[in-house]
């Protein structure tokens, strides 16, 4: 049975952790990235919970909120698109959205719990999950134990840039969050993913350090330690595809591109792409969504 949302009082906020070891060069005078960006009191870390039920309810609330953010940003396309989030207690199962239900209407209670074999083992049983989505997400979760959430949609700019089968270039500060091995390209396209082998190839292309991937002739995929991180990275990649297409159009008229140099890109990645910072990058959109719909997605 799908859980309901939990009041905020059940959340325990951990102390900030240093992200550097003794002897390492310490960024921003020994501060963690989240401390470095906080002028004054630091934003709190990612919440921890006193029970699995409370953790699960929080995950499902944020997952439903992420779908609504995606709907507001125009990432819907028929029945396509899915988010998966690993269950905090039963790590070989993950939550995903029901097939054929608009992102803007999703609530925590709508989510479906499936195991690695594709069997529905909990949550909403009134609708099926997306079979293609299951093959993509199950392969990623199996290959990457560190991945707790994955997002895939058919956004307009993402689909357009995917036609080139190329990585996004380091042409502004924001895309540096996907610097180096954090960004991958899946260079094959065999139609709708209904083959387990293709799911495995897709997960292999993401690699051990990938945070986001361009699926050629298809769309985008992002992953994270929280659904908030994965969802923010998806919005970032989709917008970055839009910006890249604008830059390409200008460059085609003879305006030269200037790239962020590797040192600056690596530093930006180090100071902005840690799990706590990326979790917080998504909170403004989530809080806005909660405000405009009175938090109904937590139901």
Short mmCIF file of N, CA, C and O in Angstrom, two decimals, residues 202-293:
data_model
loop_
_atom_site.label_atom_id
_atom_site.label_comp_id
_atom_site.label_asym_id
_atom_site.label_seq_id
_atom_site.Cartn_x
_atom_site.Cartn_y
_atom_site.Cartn_z
N UNK A 202 22.70 0.65 -22.50
CA UNK A 202 22.47 2.03 -22.11
C UNK A 202 23.12 2.32 -20.75
O UNK A 202 23.80 3.34 -20.58
N UNK A 203 22.95 1.42 -19.79
CA UNK A 203 23.55 1.60 -18.47
C UNK A 203 25.08 1.59 -18.56
O UNK A 203 25.76 2.35 -17.86
N UNK A 204 25.62 0.73 -19.42
CA UNK A 204 27.08 0.68 -19.60
C UNK A 204 27.61 1.97 -20.19
O UNK A 204 28.69 2.45 -19.82
N UNK A 205 26.85 2.57 -21.11
CA UNK A 205 27.28 3.83 -21.72
C UNK A 205 27.32 4.96 -20.70
O UNK A 205 28.16 5.86 -20.78
N UNK A 206 26.42 4.93 -19.72
CA UNK A 206 26.42 5.95 -18.67
C UNK A 206 27.72 5.91 -17.88
O UNK A 206 28.25 6.95 -17.48
N UNK A 207 28.26 4.69 -17.67
CA UNK A 207 29.53 4.55 -16.97
C UNK A 207 29.41 4.69 -15.47
O UNK A 207 28.33 4.98 -14.94
N UNK A 208 30.52 4.49 -14.76
CA UNK A 208 30.49 4.51 -13.29
C UNK A 208 30.34 5.89 -12.68
O UNK A 208 29.98 6.02 -11.52
N UNK A 209 30.63 6.95 -13.45
CA UNK A 209 30.60 8.31 -12.91
C UNK A 209 29.61 9.22 -13.61
O UNK A 209 29.57 10.42 -13.33
N UNK A 210 28.82 8.66 -14.51
CA UNK A 210 27.89 9.49 -15.27
C UNK A 210 26.76 10.05 -14.42
O UNK A 210 26.19 9.35 -13.58
N UNK A 211 26.44 11.31 -14.65
CA UNK A 211 25.30 11.96 -14.01
C UNK A 211 24.19 12.25 -15.03
O UNK A 211 23.03 12.37 -14.66
N UNK A 212 24.58 12.39 -16.29
CA UNK A 212 23.61 12.68 -17.33
C UNK A 212 24.05 12.11 -18.65
O UNK A 212 25.25 12.01 -18.92
N UNK A 213 23.09 11.73 -19.48
CA UNK A 213 23.43 11.11 -20.76
C UNK A 213 22.47 11.57 -21.84
O UNK A 213 21.27 11.70 -21.61
N UNK A 214 23.03 11.81 -23.01
CA UNK A 214 22.24 12.11 -24.20
C UNK A 214 22.01 10.81 -24.94
O UNK A 214 22.97 10.11 -25.32
N UNK A 215 20.76 10.44 -25.13
CA UNK A 215 20.39 9.23 -25.87
C UNK A 215 20.13 9.64 -27.31
O UNK A 215 19.16 10.35 -27.60
N UNK A 216 21.00 9.23 -28.21
CA UNK A 216 20.92 9.68 -29.60
C UNK A 216 19.53 9.40 -30.20
O UNK A 216 18.99 8.31 -30.05
N UNK A 217 18.98 10.42 -30.86
CA UNK A 217 17.66 10.33 -31.50
C UNK A 217 16.54 9.97 -30.53
O UNK A 217 15.52 9.42 -30.92
N UNK A 218 16.71 10.33 -29.26
CA UNK A 218 15.75 9.87 -28.25
C UNK A 218 15.45 10.97 -27.23
O UNK A 218 14.34 11.48 -27.18
N UNK A 219 16.42 11.32 -26.41
CA UNK A 219 16.16 12.28 -25.34
C UNK A 219 17.29 12.28 -24.34
O UNK A 219 18.44 11.96 -24.66
N UNK A 220 16.97 12.60 -23.09
CA UNK A 220 17.97 12.74 -22.05
C UNK A 220 17.68 11.80 -20.88
O UNK A 220 16.52 11.45 -20.62
N UNK A 221 18.74 11.44 -20.15
CA UNK A 221 18.63 10.64 -18.93
C UNK A 221 19.56 11.24 -17.89
O UNK A 221 20.72 11.54 -18.20
N UNK A 222 19.07 11.43 -16.68
CA UNK A 222 19.92 11.90 -15.59
C UNK A 222 19.72 11.02 -14.37
O UNK A 222 18.68 10.38 -14.20
N UNK A 223 20.74 10.98 -13.50
CA UNK A 223 20.68 10.16 -12.29
C UNK A 223 21.19 10.97 -11.11
O UNK A 223 21.87 11.99 -11.27
N UNK A 224 20.88 10.47 -9.90
CA UNK A 224 21.37 11.15 -8.72
C UNK A 224 21.18 10.33 -7.46
O UNK A 224 20.53 9.28 -7.47
N UNK A 225 21.75 10.82 -6.37
CA UNK A 225 21.59 10.18 -5.08
C UNK A 225 20.24 10.45 -4.45
O UNK A 225 19.82 9.74 -3.54
N UNK A 226 19.57 11.50 -4.91
CA UNK A 226 18.19 11.81 -4.51
C UNK A 226 17.40 12.11 -5.77
O UNK A 226 17.96 12.45 -6.82
N UNK A 227 16.08 12.02 -5.68
CA UNK A 227 15.25 12.38 -6.83
C UNK A 227 15.40 13.86 -7.13
O UNK A 227 15.32 14.29 -8.29
N UNK A 228 15.68 14.66 -6.10
CA UNK A 228 15.88 16.09 -6.29
C UNK A 228 17.11 16.36 -7.16
O UNK A 228 17.07 17.18 -8.07
N UNK A 229 18.20 15.66 -6.87
CA UNK A 229 19.42 15.82 -7.67
C UNK A 229 19.19 15.41 -9.12
O UNK A 229 19.54 16.14 -10.05
N UNK A 230 18.61 14.23 -9.32
CA UNK A 230 18.38 13.74 -10.67
C UNK A 230 17.43 14.67 -11.44
O UNK A 230 17.63 14.95 -12.63
N UNK A 231 16.40 15.17 -10.76
CA UNK A 231 15.43 16.06 -11.41
C UNK A 231 16.05 17.40 -11.77
O UNK A 231 15.82 17.94 -12.86
N UNK A 232 16.86 17.95 -10.86
CA UNK A 232 17.52 19.22 -11.18
C UNK A 232 18.46 19.05 -12.37
O UNK A 232 18.47 19.88 -13.30
N UNK A 233 19.23 17.97 -12.38
CA UNK A 233 20.15 17.74 -13.49
C UNK A 233 19.40 17.59 -14.81
O UNK A 233 19.89 18.01 -15.86
N UNK A 234 18.20 16.99 -14.75
CA UNK A 234 17.42 16.89 -15.98
C UNK A 234 17.02 18.28 -16.47
O UNK A 234 17.14 18.59 -17.66
N UNK A 235 16.51 19.12 -15.58
CA UNK A 235 16.13 20.47 -15.99
C UNK A 235 17.33 21.23 -16.52
O UNK A 235 17.23 21.99 -17.49
N UNK A 236 18.49 21.03 -15.89
CA UNK A 236 19.71 21.70 -16.33
C UNK A 236 20.12 21.23 -17.73
O UNK A 236 20.47 22.04 -18.60
N UNK A 237 20.08 19.91 -17.97
CA UNK A 237 20.48 19.40 -19.28
C UNK A 237 19.51 19.84 -20.37
O UNK A 237 19.92 20.19 -21.47
N UNK A 238 18.23 19.82 -20.05
CA UNK A 238 17.23 20.24 -21.06
C UNK A 238 17.44 21.70 -21.43
O UNK A 238 17.46 22.05 -22.62
N UNK A 239 17.63 22.56 -20.45
CA UNK A 239 17.88 23.97 -20.73
C UNK A 239 19.21 24.15 -21.45
O UNK A 239 19.34 24.99 -22.36
N UNK A 240 20.21 23.35 -21.08
CA UNK A 240 21.52 23.46 -21.72
C UNK A 240 21.46 23.03 -23.19
O UNK A 240 22.19 23.58 -24.03
N UNK A 241 20.60 22.06 -23.52
CA UNK A 241 20.39 21.70 -24.92
C UNK A 241 19.80 22.88 -25.68
O UNK A 241 20.20 23.17 -26.83
N UNK A 242 18.86 23.56 -25.06
CA UNK A 242 18.24 24.72 -25.70
C UNK A 242 19.29 25.80 -25.95
O UNK A 242 19.36 26.39 -27.04
N UNK A 243 20.13 26.07 -24.94
CA UNK A 243 21.17 27.08 -25.08
C UNK A 243 22.19 26.67 -26.14
O UNK A 243 22.61 27.50 -26.97
N UNK A 244 22.57 25.40 -26.14
CA UNK A 244 23.55 24.92 -27.13
C UNK A 244 23.01 25.11 -28.55
O UNK A 244 23.75 25.53 -29.45
N UNK A 245 21.73 24.82 -28.75
CA UNK A 245 21.15 25.00 -30.08
C UNK A 245 21.14 26.47 -30.49
O UNK A 245 21.39 26.80 -31.66
N UNK A 246 20.91 27.36 -29.55
CA UNK A 246 20.97 28.80 -29.84
C UNK A 246 22.39 29.21 -30.21
O UNK A 246 22.60 29.99 -31.16
N UNK A 247 23.36 28.69 -29.46
CA UNK A 247 24.76 29.02 -29.73
C UNK A 247 25.19 28.48 -31.09
O UNK A 247 25.90 29.15 -31.85
N UNK A 248 24.74 27.26 -31.41
CA UNK A 248 25.09 26.68 -32.71
C UNK A 248 24.54 27.53 -33.85
O UNK A 248 25.19 27.71 -34.89
N UNK A 249 23.34 28.04 -33.67
CA UNK A 249 22.74 28.88 -34.71
C UNK A 249 23.55 30.15 -34.90
O UNK A 249 23.78 30.60 -36.04
N UNK A 250 24.01 30.76 -33.80
CA UNK A 250 24.84 31.96 -33.90
C UNK A 250 26.20 31.64 -34.52
O UNK A 250 26.71 32.39 -35.36
N UNK A 251 26.77 30.51 -34.13
CA UNK A 251 28.08 30.11 -34.66
C UNK A 251 28.00 29.84 -36.16
O UNK A 251 28.97 30.09 -36.89
N UNK A 252 26.86 29.33 -36.61
CA UNK A 252 26.70 29.07 -38.04
C UNK A 252 26.74 30.35 -38.86
O UNK A 252 27.01 30.33 -40.07
N UNK A 253 26.49 31.48 -38.21
CA UNK A 253 26.56 32.78 -38.88
C UNK A 253 27.93 33.43 -38.71
O UNK A 253 28.10 34.63 -38.98
N UNK A 254 28.90 32.64 -38.22
CA UNK A 254 30.27 33.13 -38.16
C UNK A 254 30.71 33.70 -36.84
O UNK A 254 31.84 34.20 -36.72
N UNK A 255 29.87 33.66 -35.81
CA UNK A 255 30.27 34.16 -34.49
C UNK A 255 31.03 33.06 -33.78
O UNK A 255 30.48 31.97 -33.53
N UNK A 256 32.29 33.26 -33.40
CA UNK A 256 33.08 32.18 -32.78
C UNK A 256 32.62 31.87 -31.37
O UNK A 256 32.23 32.77 -30.61
N UNK A 257 32.67 30.59 -31.01
CA UNK A 257 32.36 30.16 -29.65
C UNK A 257 33.61 30.29 -28.78
O UNK A 257 34.72 30.00 -29.22
N UNK A 258 33.42 30.68 -27.53
CA UNK A 258 34.50 30.68 -26.54
C UNK A 258 34.13 29.67 -25.47
O UNK A 258 33.07 29.77 -24.85
N UNK A 259 35.00 28.70 -25.25
CA UNK A 259 34.71 27.63 -24.30
C UNK A 259 35.29 27.94 -22.93
O UNK A 259 36.31 28.63 -22.80
N UNK A 260 34.64 27.41 -21.89
CA UNK A 260 35.19 27.46 -20.54
C UNK A 260 36.42 26.56 -20.54
O UNK A 260 36.38 25.42 -21.00
N UNK A 261 37.56 27.06 -20.02
CA UNK A 261 38.76 26.23 -20.02
C UNK A 261 38.64 25.10 -19.00
O UNK A 261 37.82 25.16 -18.07
N UNK A 262 39.44 24.07 -19.18
CA UNK A 262 39.30 22.86 -18.37
C UNK A 262 39.48 23.12 -16.88
O UNK A 262 38.76 22.55 -16.06
N UNK A 263 40.41 23.97 -16.52
CA UNK A 263 40.65 24.24 -15.10
C UNK A 263 39.43 24.88 -14.45
O UNK A 263 39.00 24.48 -13.37
N UNK A 264 38.85 25.88 -15.13
CA UNK A 264 37.67 26.55 -14.59
C UNK A 264 36.47 25.61 -14.56
O UNK A 264 35.68 25.63 -13.60
N UNK A 265 36.33 24.78 -15.61
CA UNK A 265 35.21 23.84 -15.65
C UNK A 265 35.33 22.81 -14.54
O UNK A 265 34.34 22.47 -13.87
N UNK A 266 36.55 22.29 -14.32
CA UNK A 266 36.77 21.29 -13.26
C UNK A 266 36.50 21.88 -11.89
O UNK A 266 35.91 21.23 -11.01
N UNK A 267 36.92 23.13 -11.66
CA UNK A 267 36.69 23.77 -10.37
C UNK A 267 35.19 24.01 -10.15
O UNK A 267 34.67 23.76 -9.06
N UNK A 268 34.50 24.46 -11.18
CA UNK A 268 33.06 24.68 -11.07
C UNK A 268 32.34 23.37 -10.75
O UNK A 268 31.44 23.33 -9.91
N UNK A 269 32.74 22.29 -11.43
CA UNK A 269 32.16 20.98 -11.16
C UNK A 269 32.39 20.58 -9.70
O UNK A 269 31.46 20.12 -9.02
N UNK A 270 33.61 20.77 -9.22
CA UNK A 270 33.95 20.39 -7.85
C UNK A 270 33.13 21.15 -6.83
O UNK A 270 32.69 20.59 -5.82
N UNK A 271 32.90 22.44 -7.10
CA UNK A 271 32.24 23.30 -6.13
C UNK A 271 30.72 23.39 -6.29
O UNK A 271 30.06 24.06 -5.50
N UNK A 272 30.16 22.73 -7.30
CA UNK A 272 28.72 22.88 -7.51
C UNK A 272 27.99 21.58 -7.78
O UNK A 272 26.76 21.57 -7.81
N UNK A 273 28.71 20.48 -7.96
CA UNK A 273 28.06 19.26 -8.42
C UNK A 273 28.09 18.15 -7.38
O UNK A 273 27.97 16.98 -7.71
N UNK A 274 28.22 18.50 -6.12
CA UNK A 274 28.14 17.51 -5.05
C UNK A 274 26.67 17.24 -4.72
O UNK A 274 25.79 18.04 -5.06
N UNK A 275 26.35 16.11 -4.07
CA UNK A 275 24.94 15.75 -3.85
C UNK A 275 24.13 16.79 -3.07
O UNK A 275 22.96 17.02 -3.39
N UNK A 276 24.74 17.42 -2.06
CA UNK A 276 23.98 18.38 -1.26
C UNK A 276 23.64 19.64 -2.06
O UNK A 276 22.53 20.15 -2.00
N UNK A 277 24.62 20.14 -2.83
CA UNK A 277 24.36 21.33 -3.63
C UNK A 277 23.30 21.06 -4.69
O UNK A 277 22.39 21.87 -4.91
N UNK A 278 23.39 19.90 -5.36
CA UNK A 278 22.42 19.58 -6.41
C UNK A 278 21.04 19.31 -5.83
O UNK A 278 20.02 19.62 -6.46
N UNK A 279 20.97 18.74 -4.62
CA UNK A 279 19.69 18.59 -3.94
C UNK A 279 19.05 19.97 -3.74
O UNK A 279 17.87 20.19 -4.05
N UNK A 280 19.84 20.92 -3.28
CA UNK A 280 19.30 22.25 -3.00
C UNK A 280 18.96 23.03 -4.27
O UNK A 280 18.06 23.87 -4.26
N UNK A 281 19.67 22.75 -5.35
CA UNK A 281 19.35 23.43 -6.61
C UNK A 281 17.90 23.19 -7.04
O UNK A 281 17.30 24.02 -7.71
N UNK A 282 17.35 22.05 -6.63
CA UNK A 282 15.98 21.72 -7.04
C UNK A 282 14.93 22.29 -6.10
O UNK A 282 13.75 22.39 -6.48
N UNK A 283 15.31 22.67 -4.89
CA UNK A 283 14.31 23.06 -3.90
C UNK A 283 13.50 24.30 -4.29
O UNK A 283 12.30 24.35 -4.00
N UNK A 284 14.05 25.34 -4.92
CA UNK A 284 13.21 26.47 -5.30
C UNK A 284 12.04 26.07 -6.20
O UNK A 284 10.90 26.52 -5.99
N UNK A 285 12.30 25.22 -7.21
CA UNK A 285 11.21 24.76 -8.09
C UNK A 285 10.20 23.93 -7.32
O UNK A 285 8.99 24.05 -7.53
N UNK A 286 10.70 23.05 -6.43
CA UNK A 286 9.79 22.20 -5.67
C UNK A 286 8.94 23.02 -4.71
O UNK A 286 7.73 22.79 -4.58
N UNK A 287 9.54 23.99 -4.06
CA UNK A 287 8.80 24.83 -3.12
C UNK A 287 7.77 25.69 -3.86
O UNK A 287 6.67 25.92 -3.35
N UNK A 288 8.12 26.16 -5.05
CA UNK A 288 7.15 26.92 -5.85
C UNK A 288 5.97 26.02 -6.23
O UNK A 288 4.80 26.44 -6.14
N UNK A 289 6.27 24.80 -6.64
CA UNK A 289 5.21 23.87 -7.01
C UNK A 289 4.30 23.58 -5.82
O UNK A 289 3.07 23.53 -5.95
N UNK A 290 4.90 23.40 -4.65
CA UNK A 290 4.11 23.16 -3.44
C UNK A 290 3.21 24.35 -3.12
O UNK A 290 2.06 24.19 -2.71
N UNK A 291 3.72 25.54 -3.36
CA UNK A 291 2.97 26.75 -3.06
C UNK A 291 1.76 26.89 -4.00
O UNK A 291 0.65 27.20 -3.55
N UNK A 292 1.97 26.65 -5.30
CA UNK A 292 0.88 26.94 -6.24
C UNK A 292 -0.21 25.86 -6.23
O UNK A 292 -1.33 26.14 -6.66
N UNK A 293 0.11 24.67 -5.72
CA UNK A 293 -0.95 23.65 -5.68
C UNK A 293 -1.28 23.22 -4.24
O UNK A 293 -1.93 22.19 -4.04
#
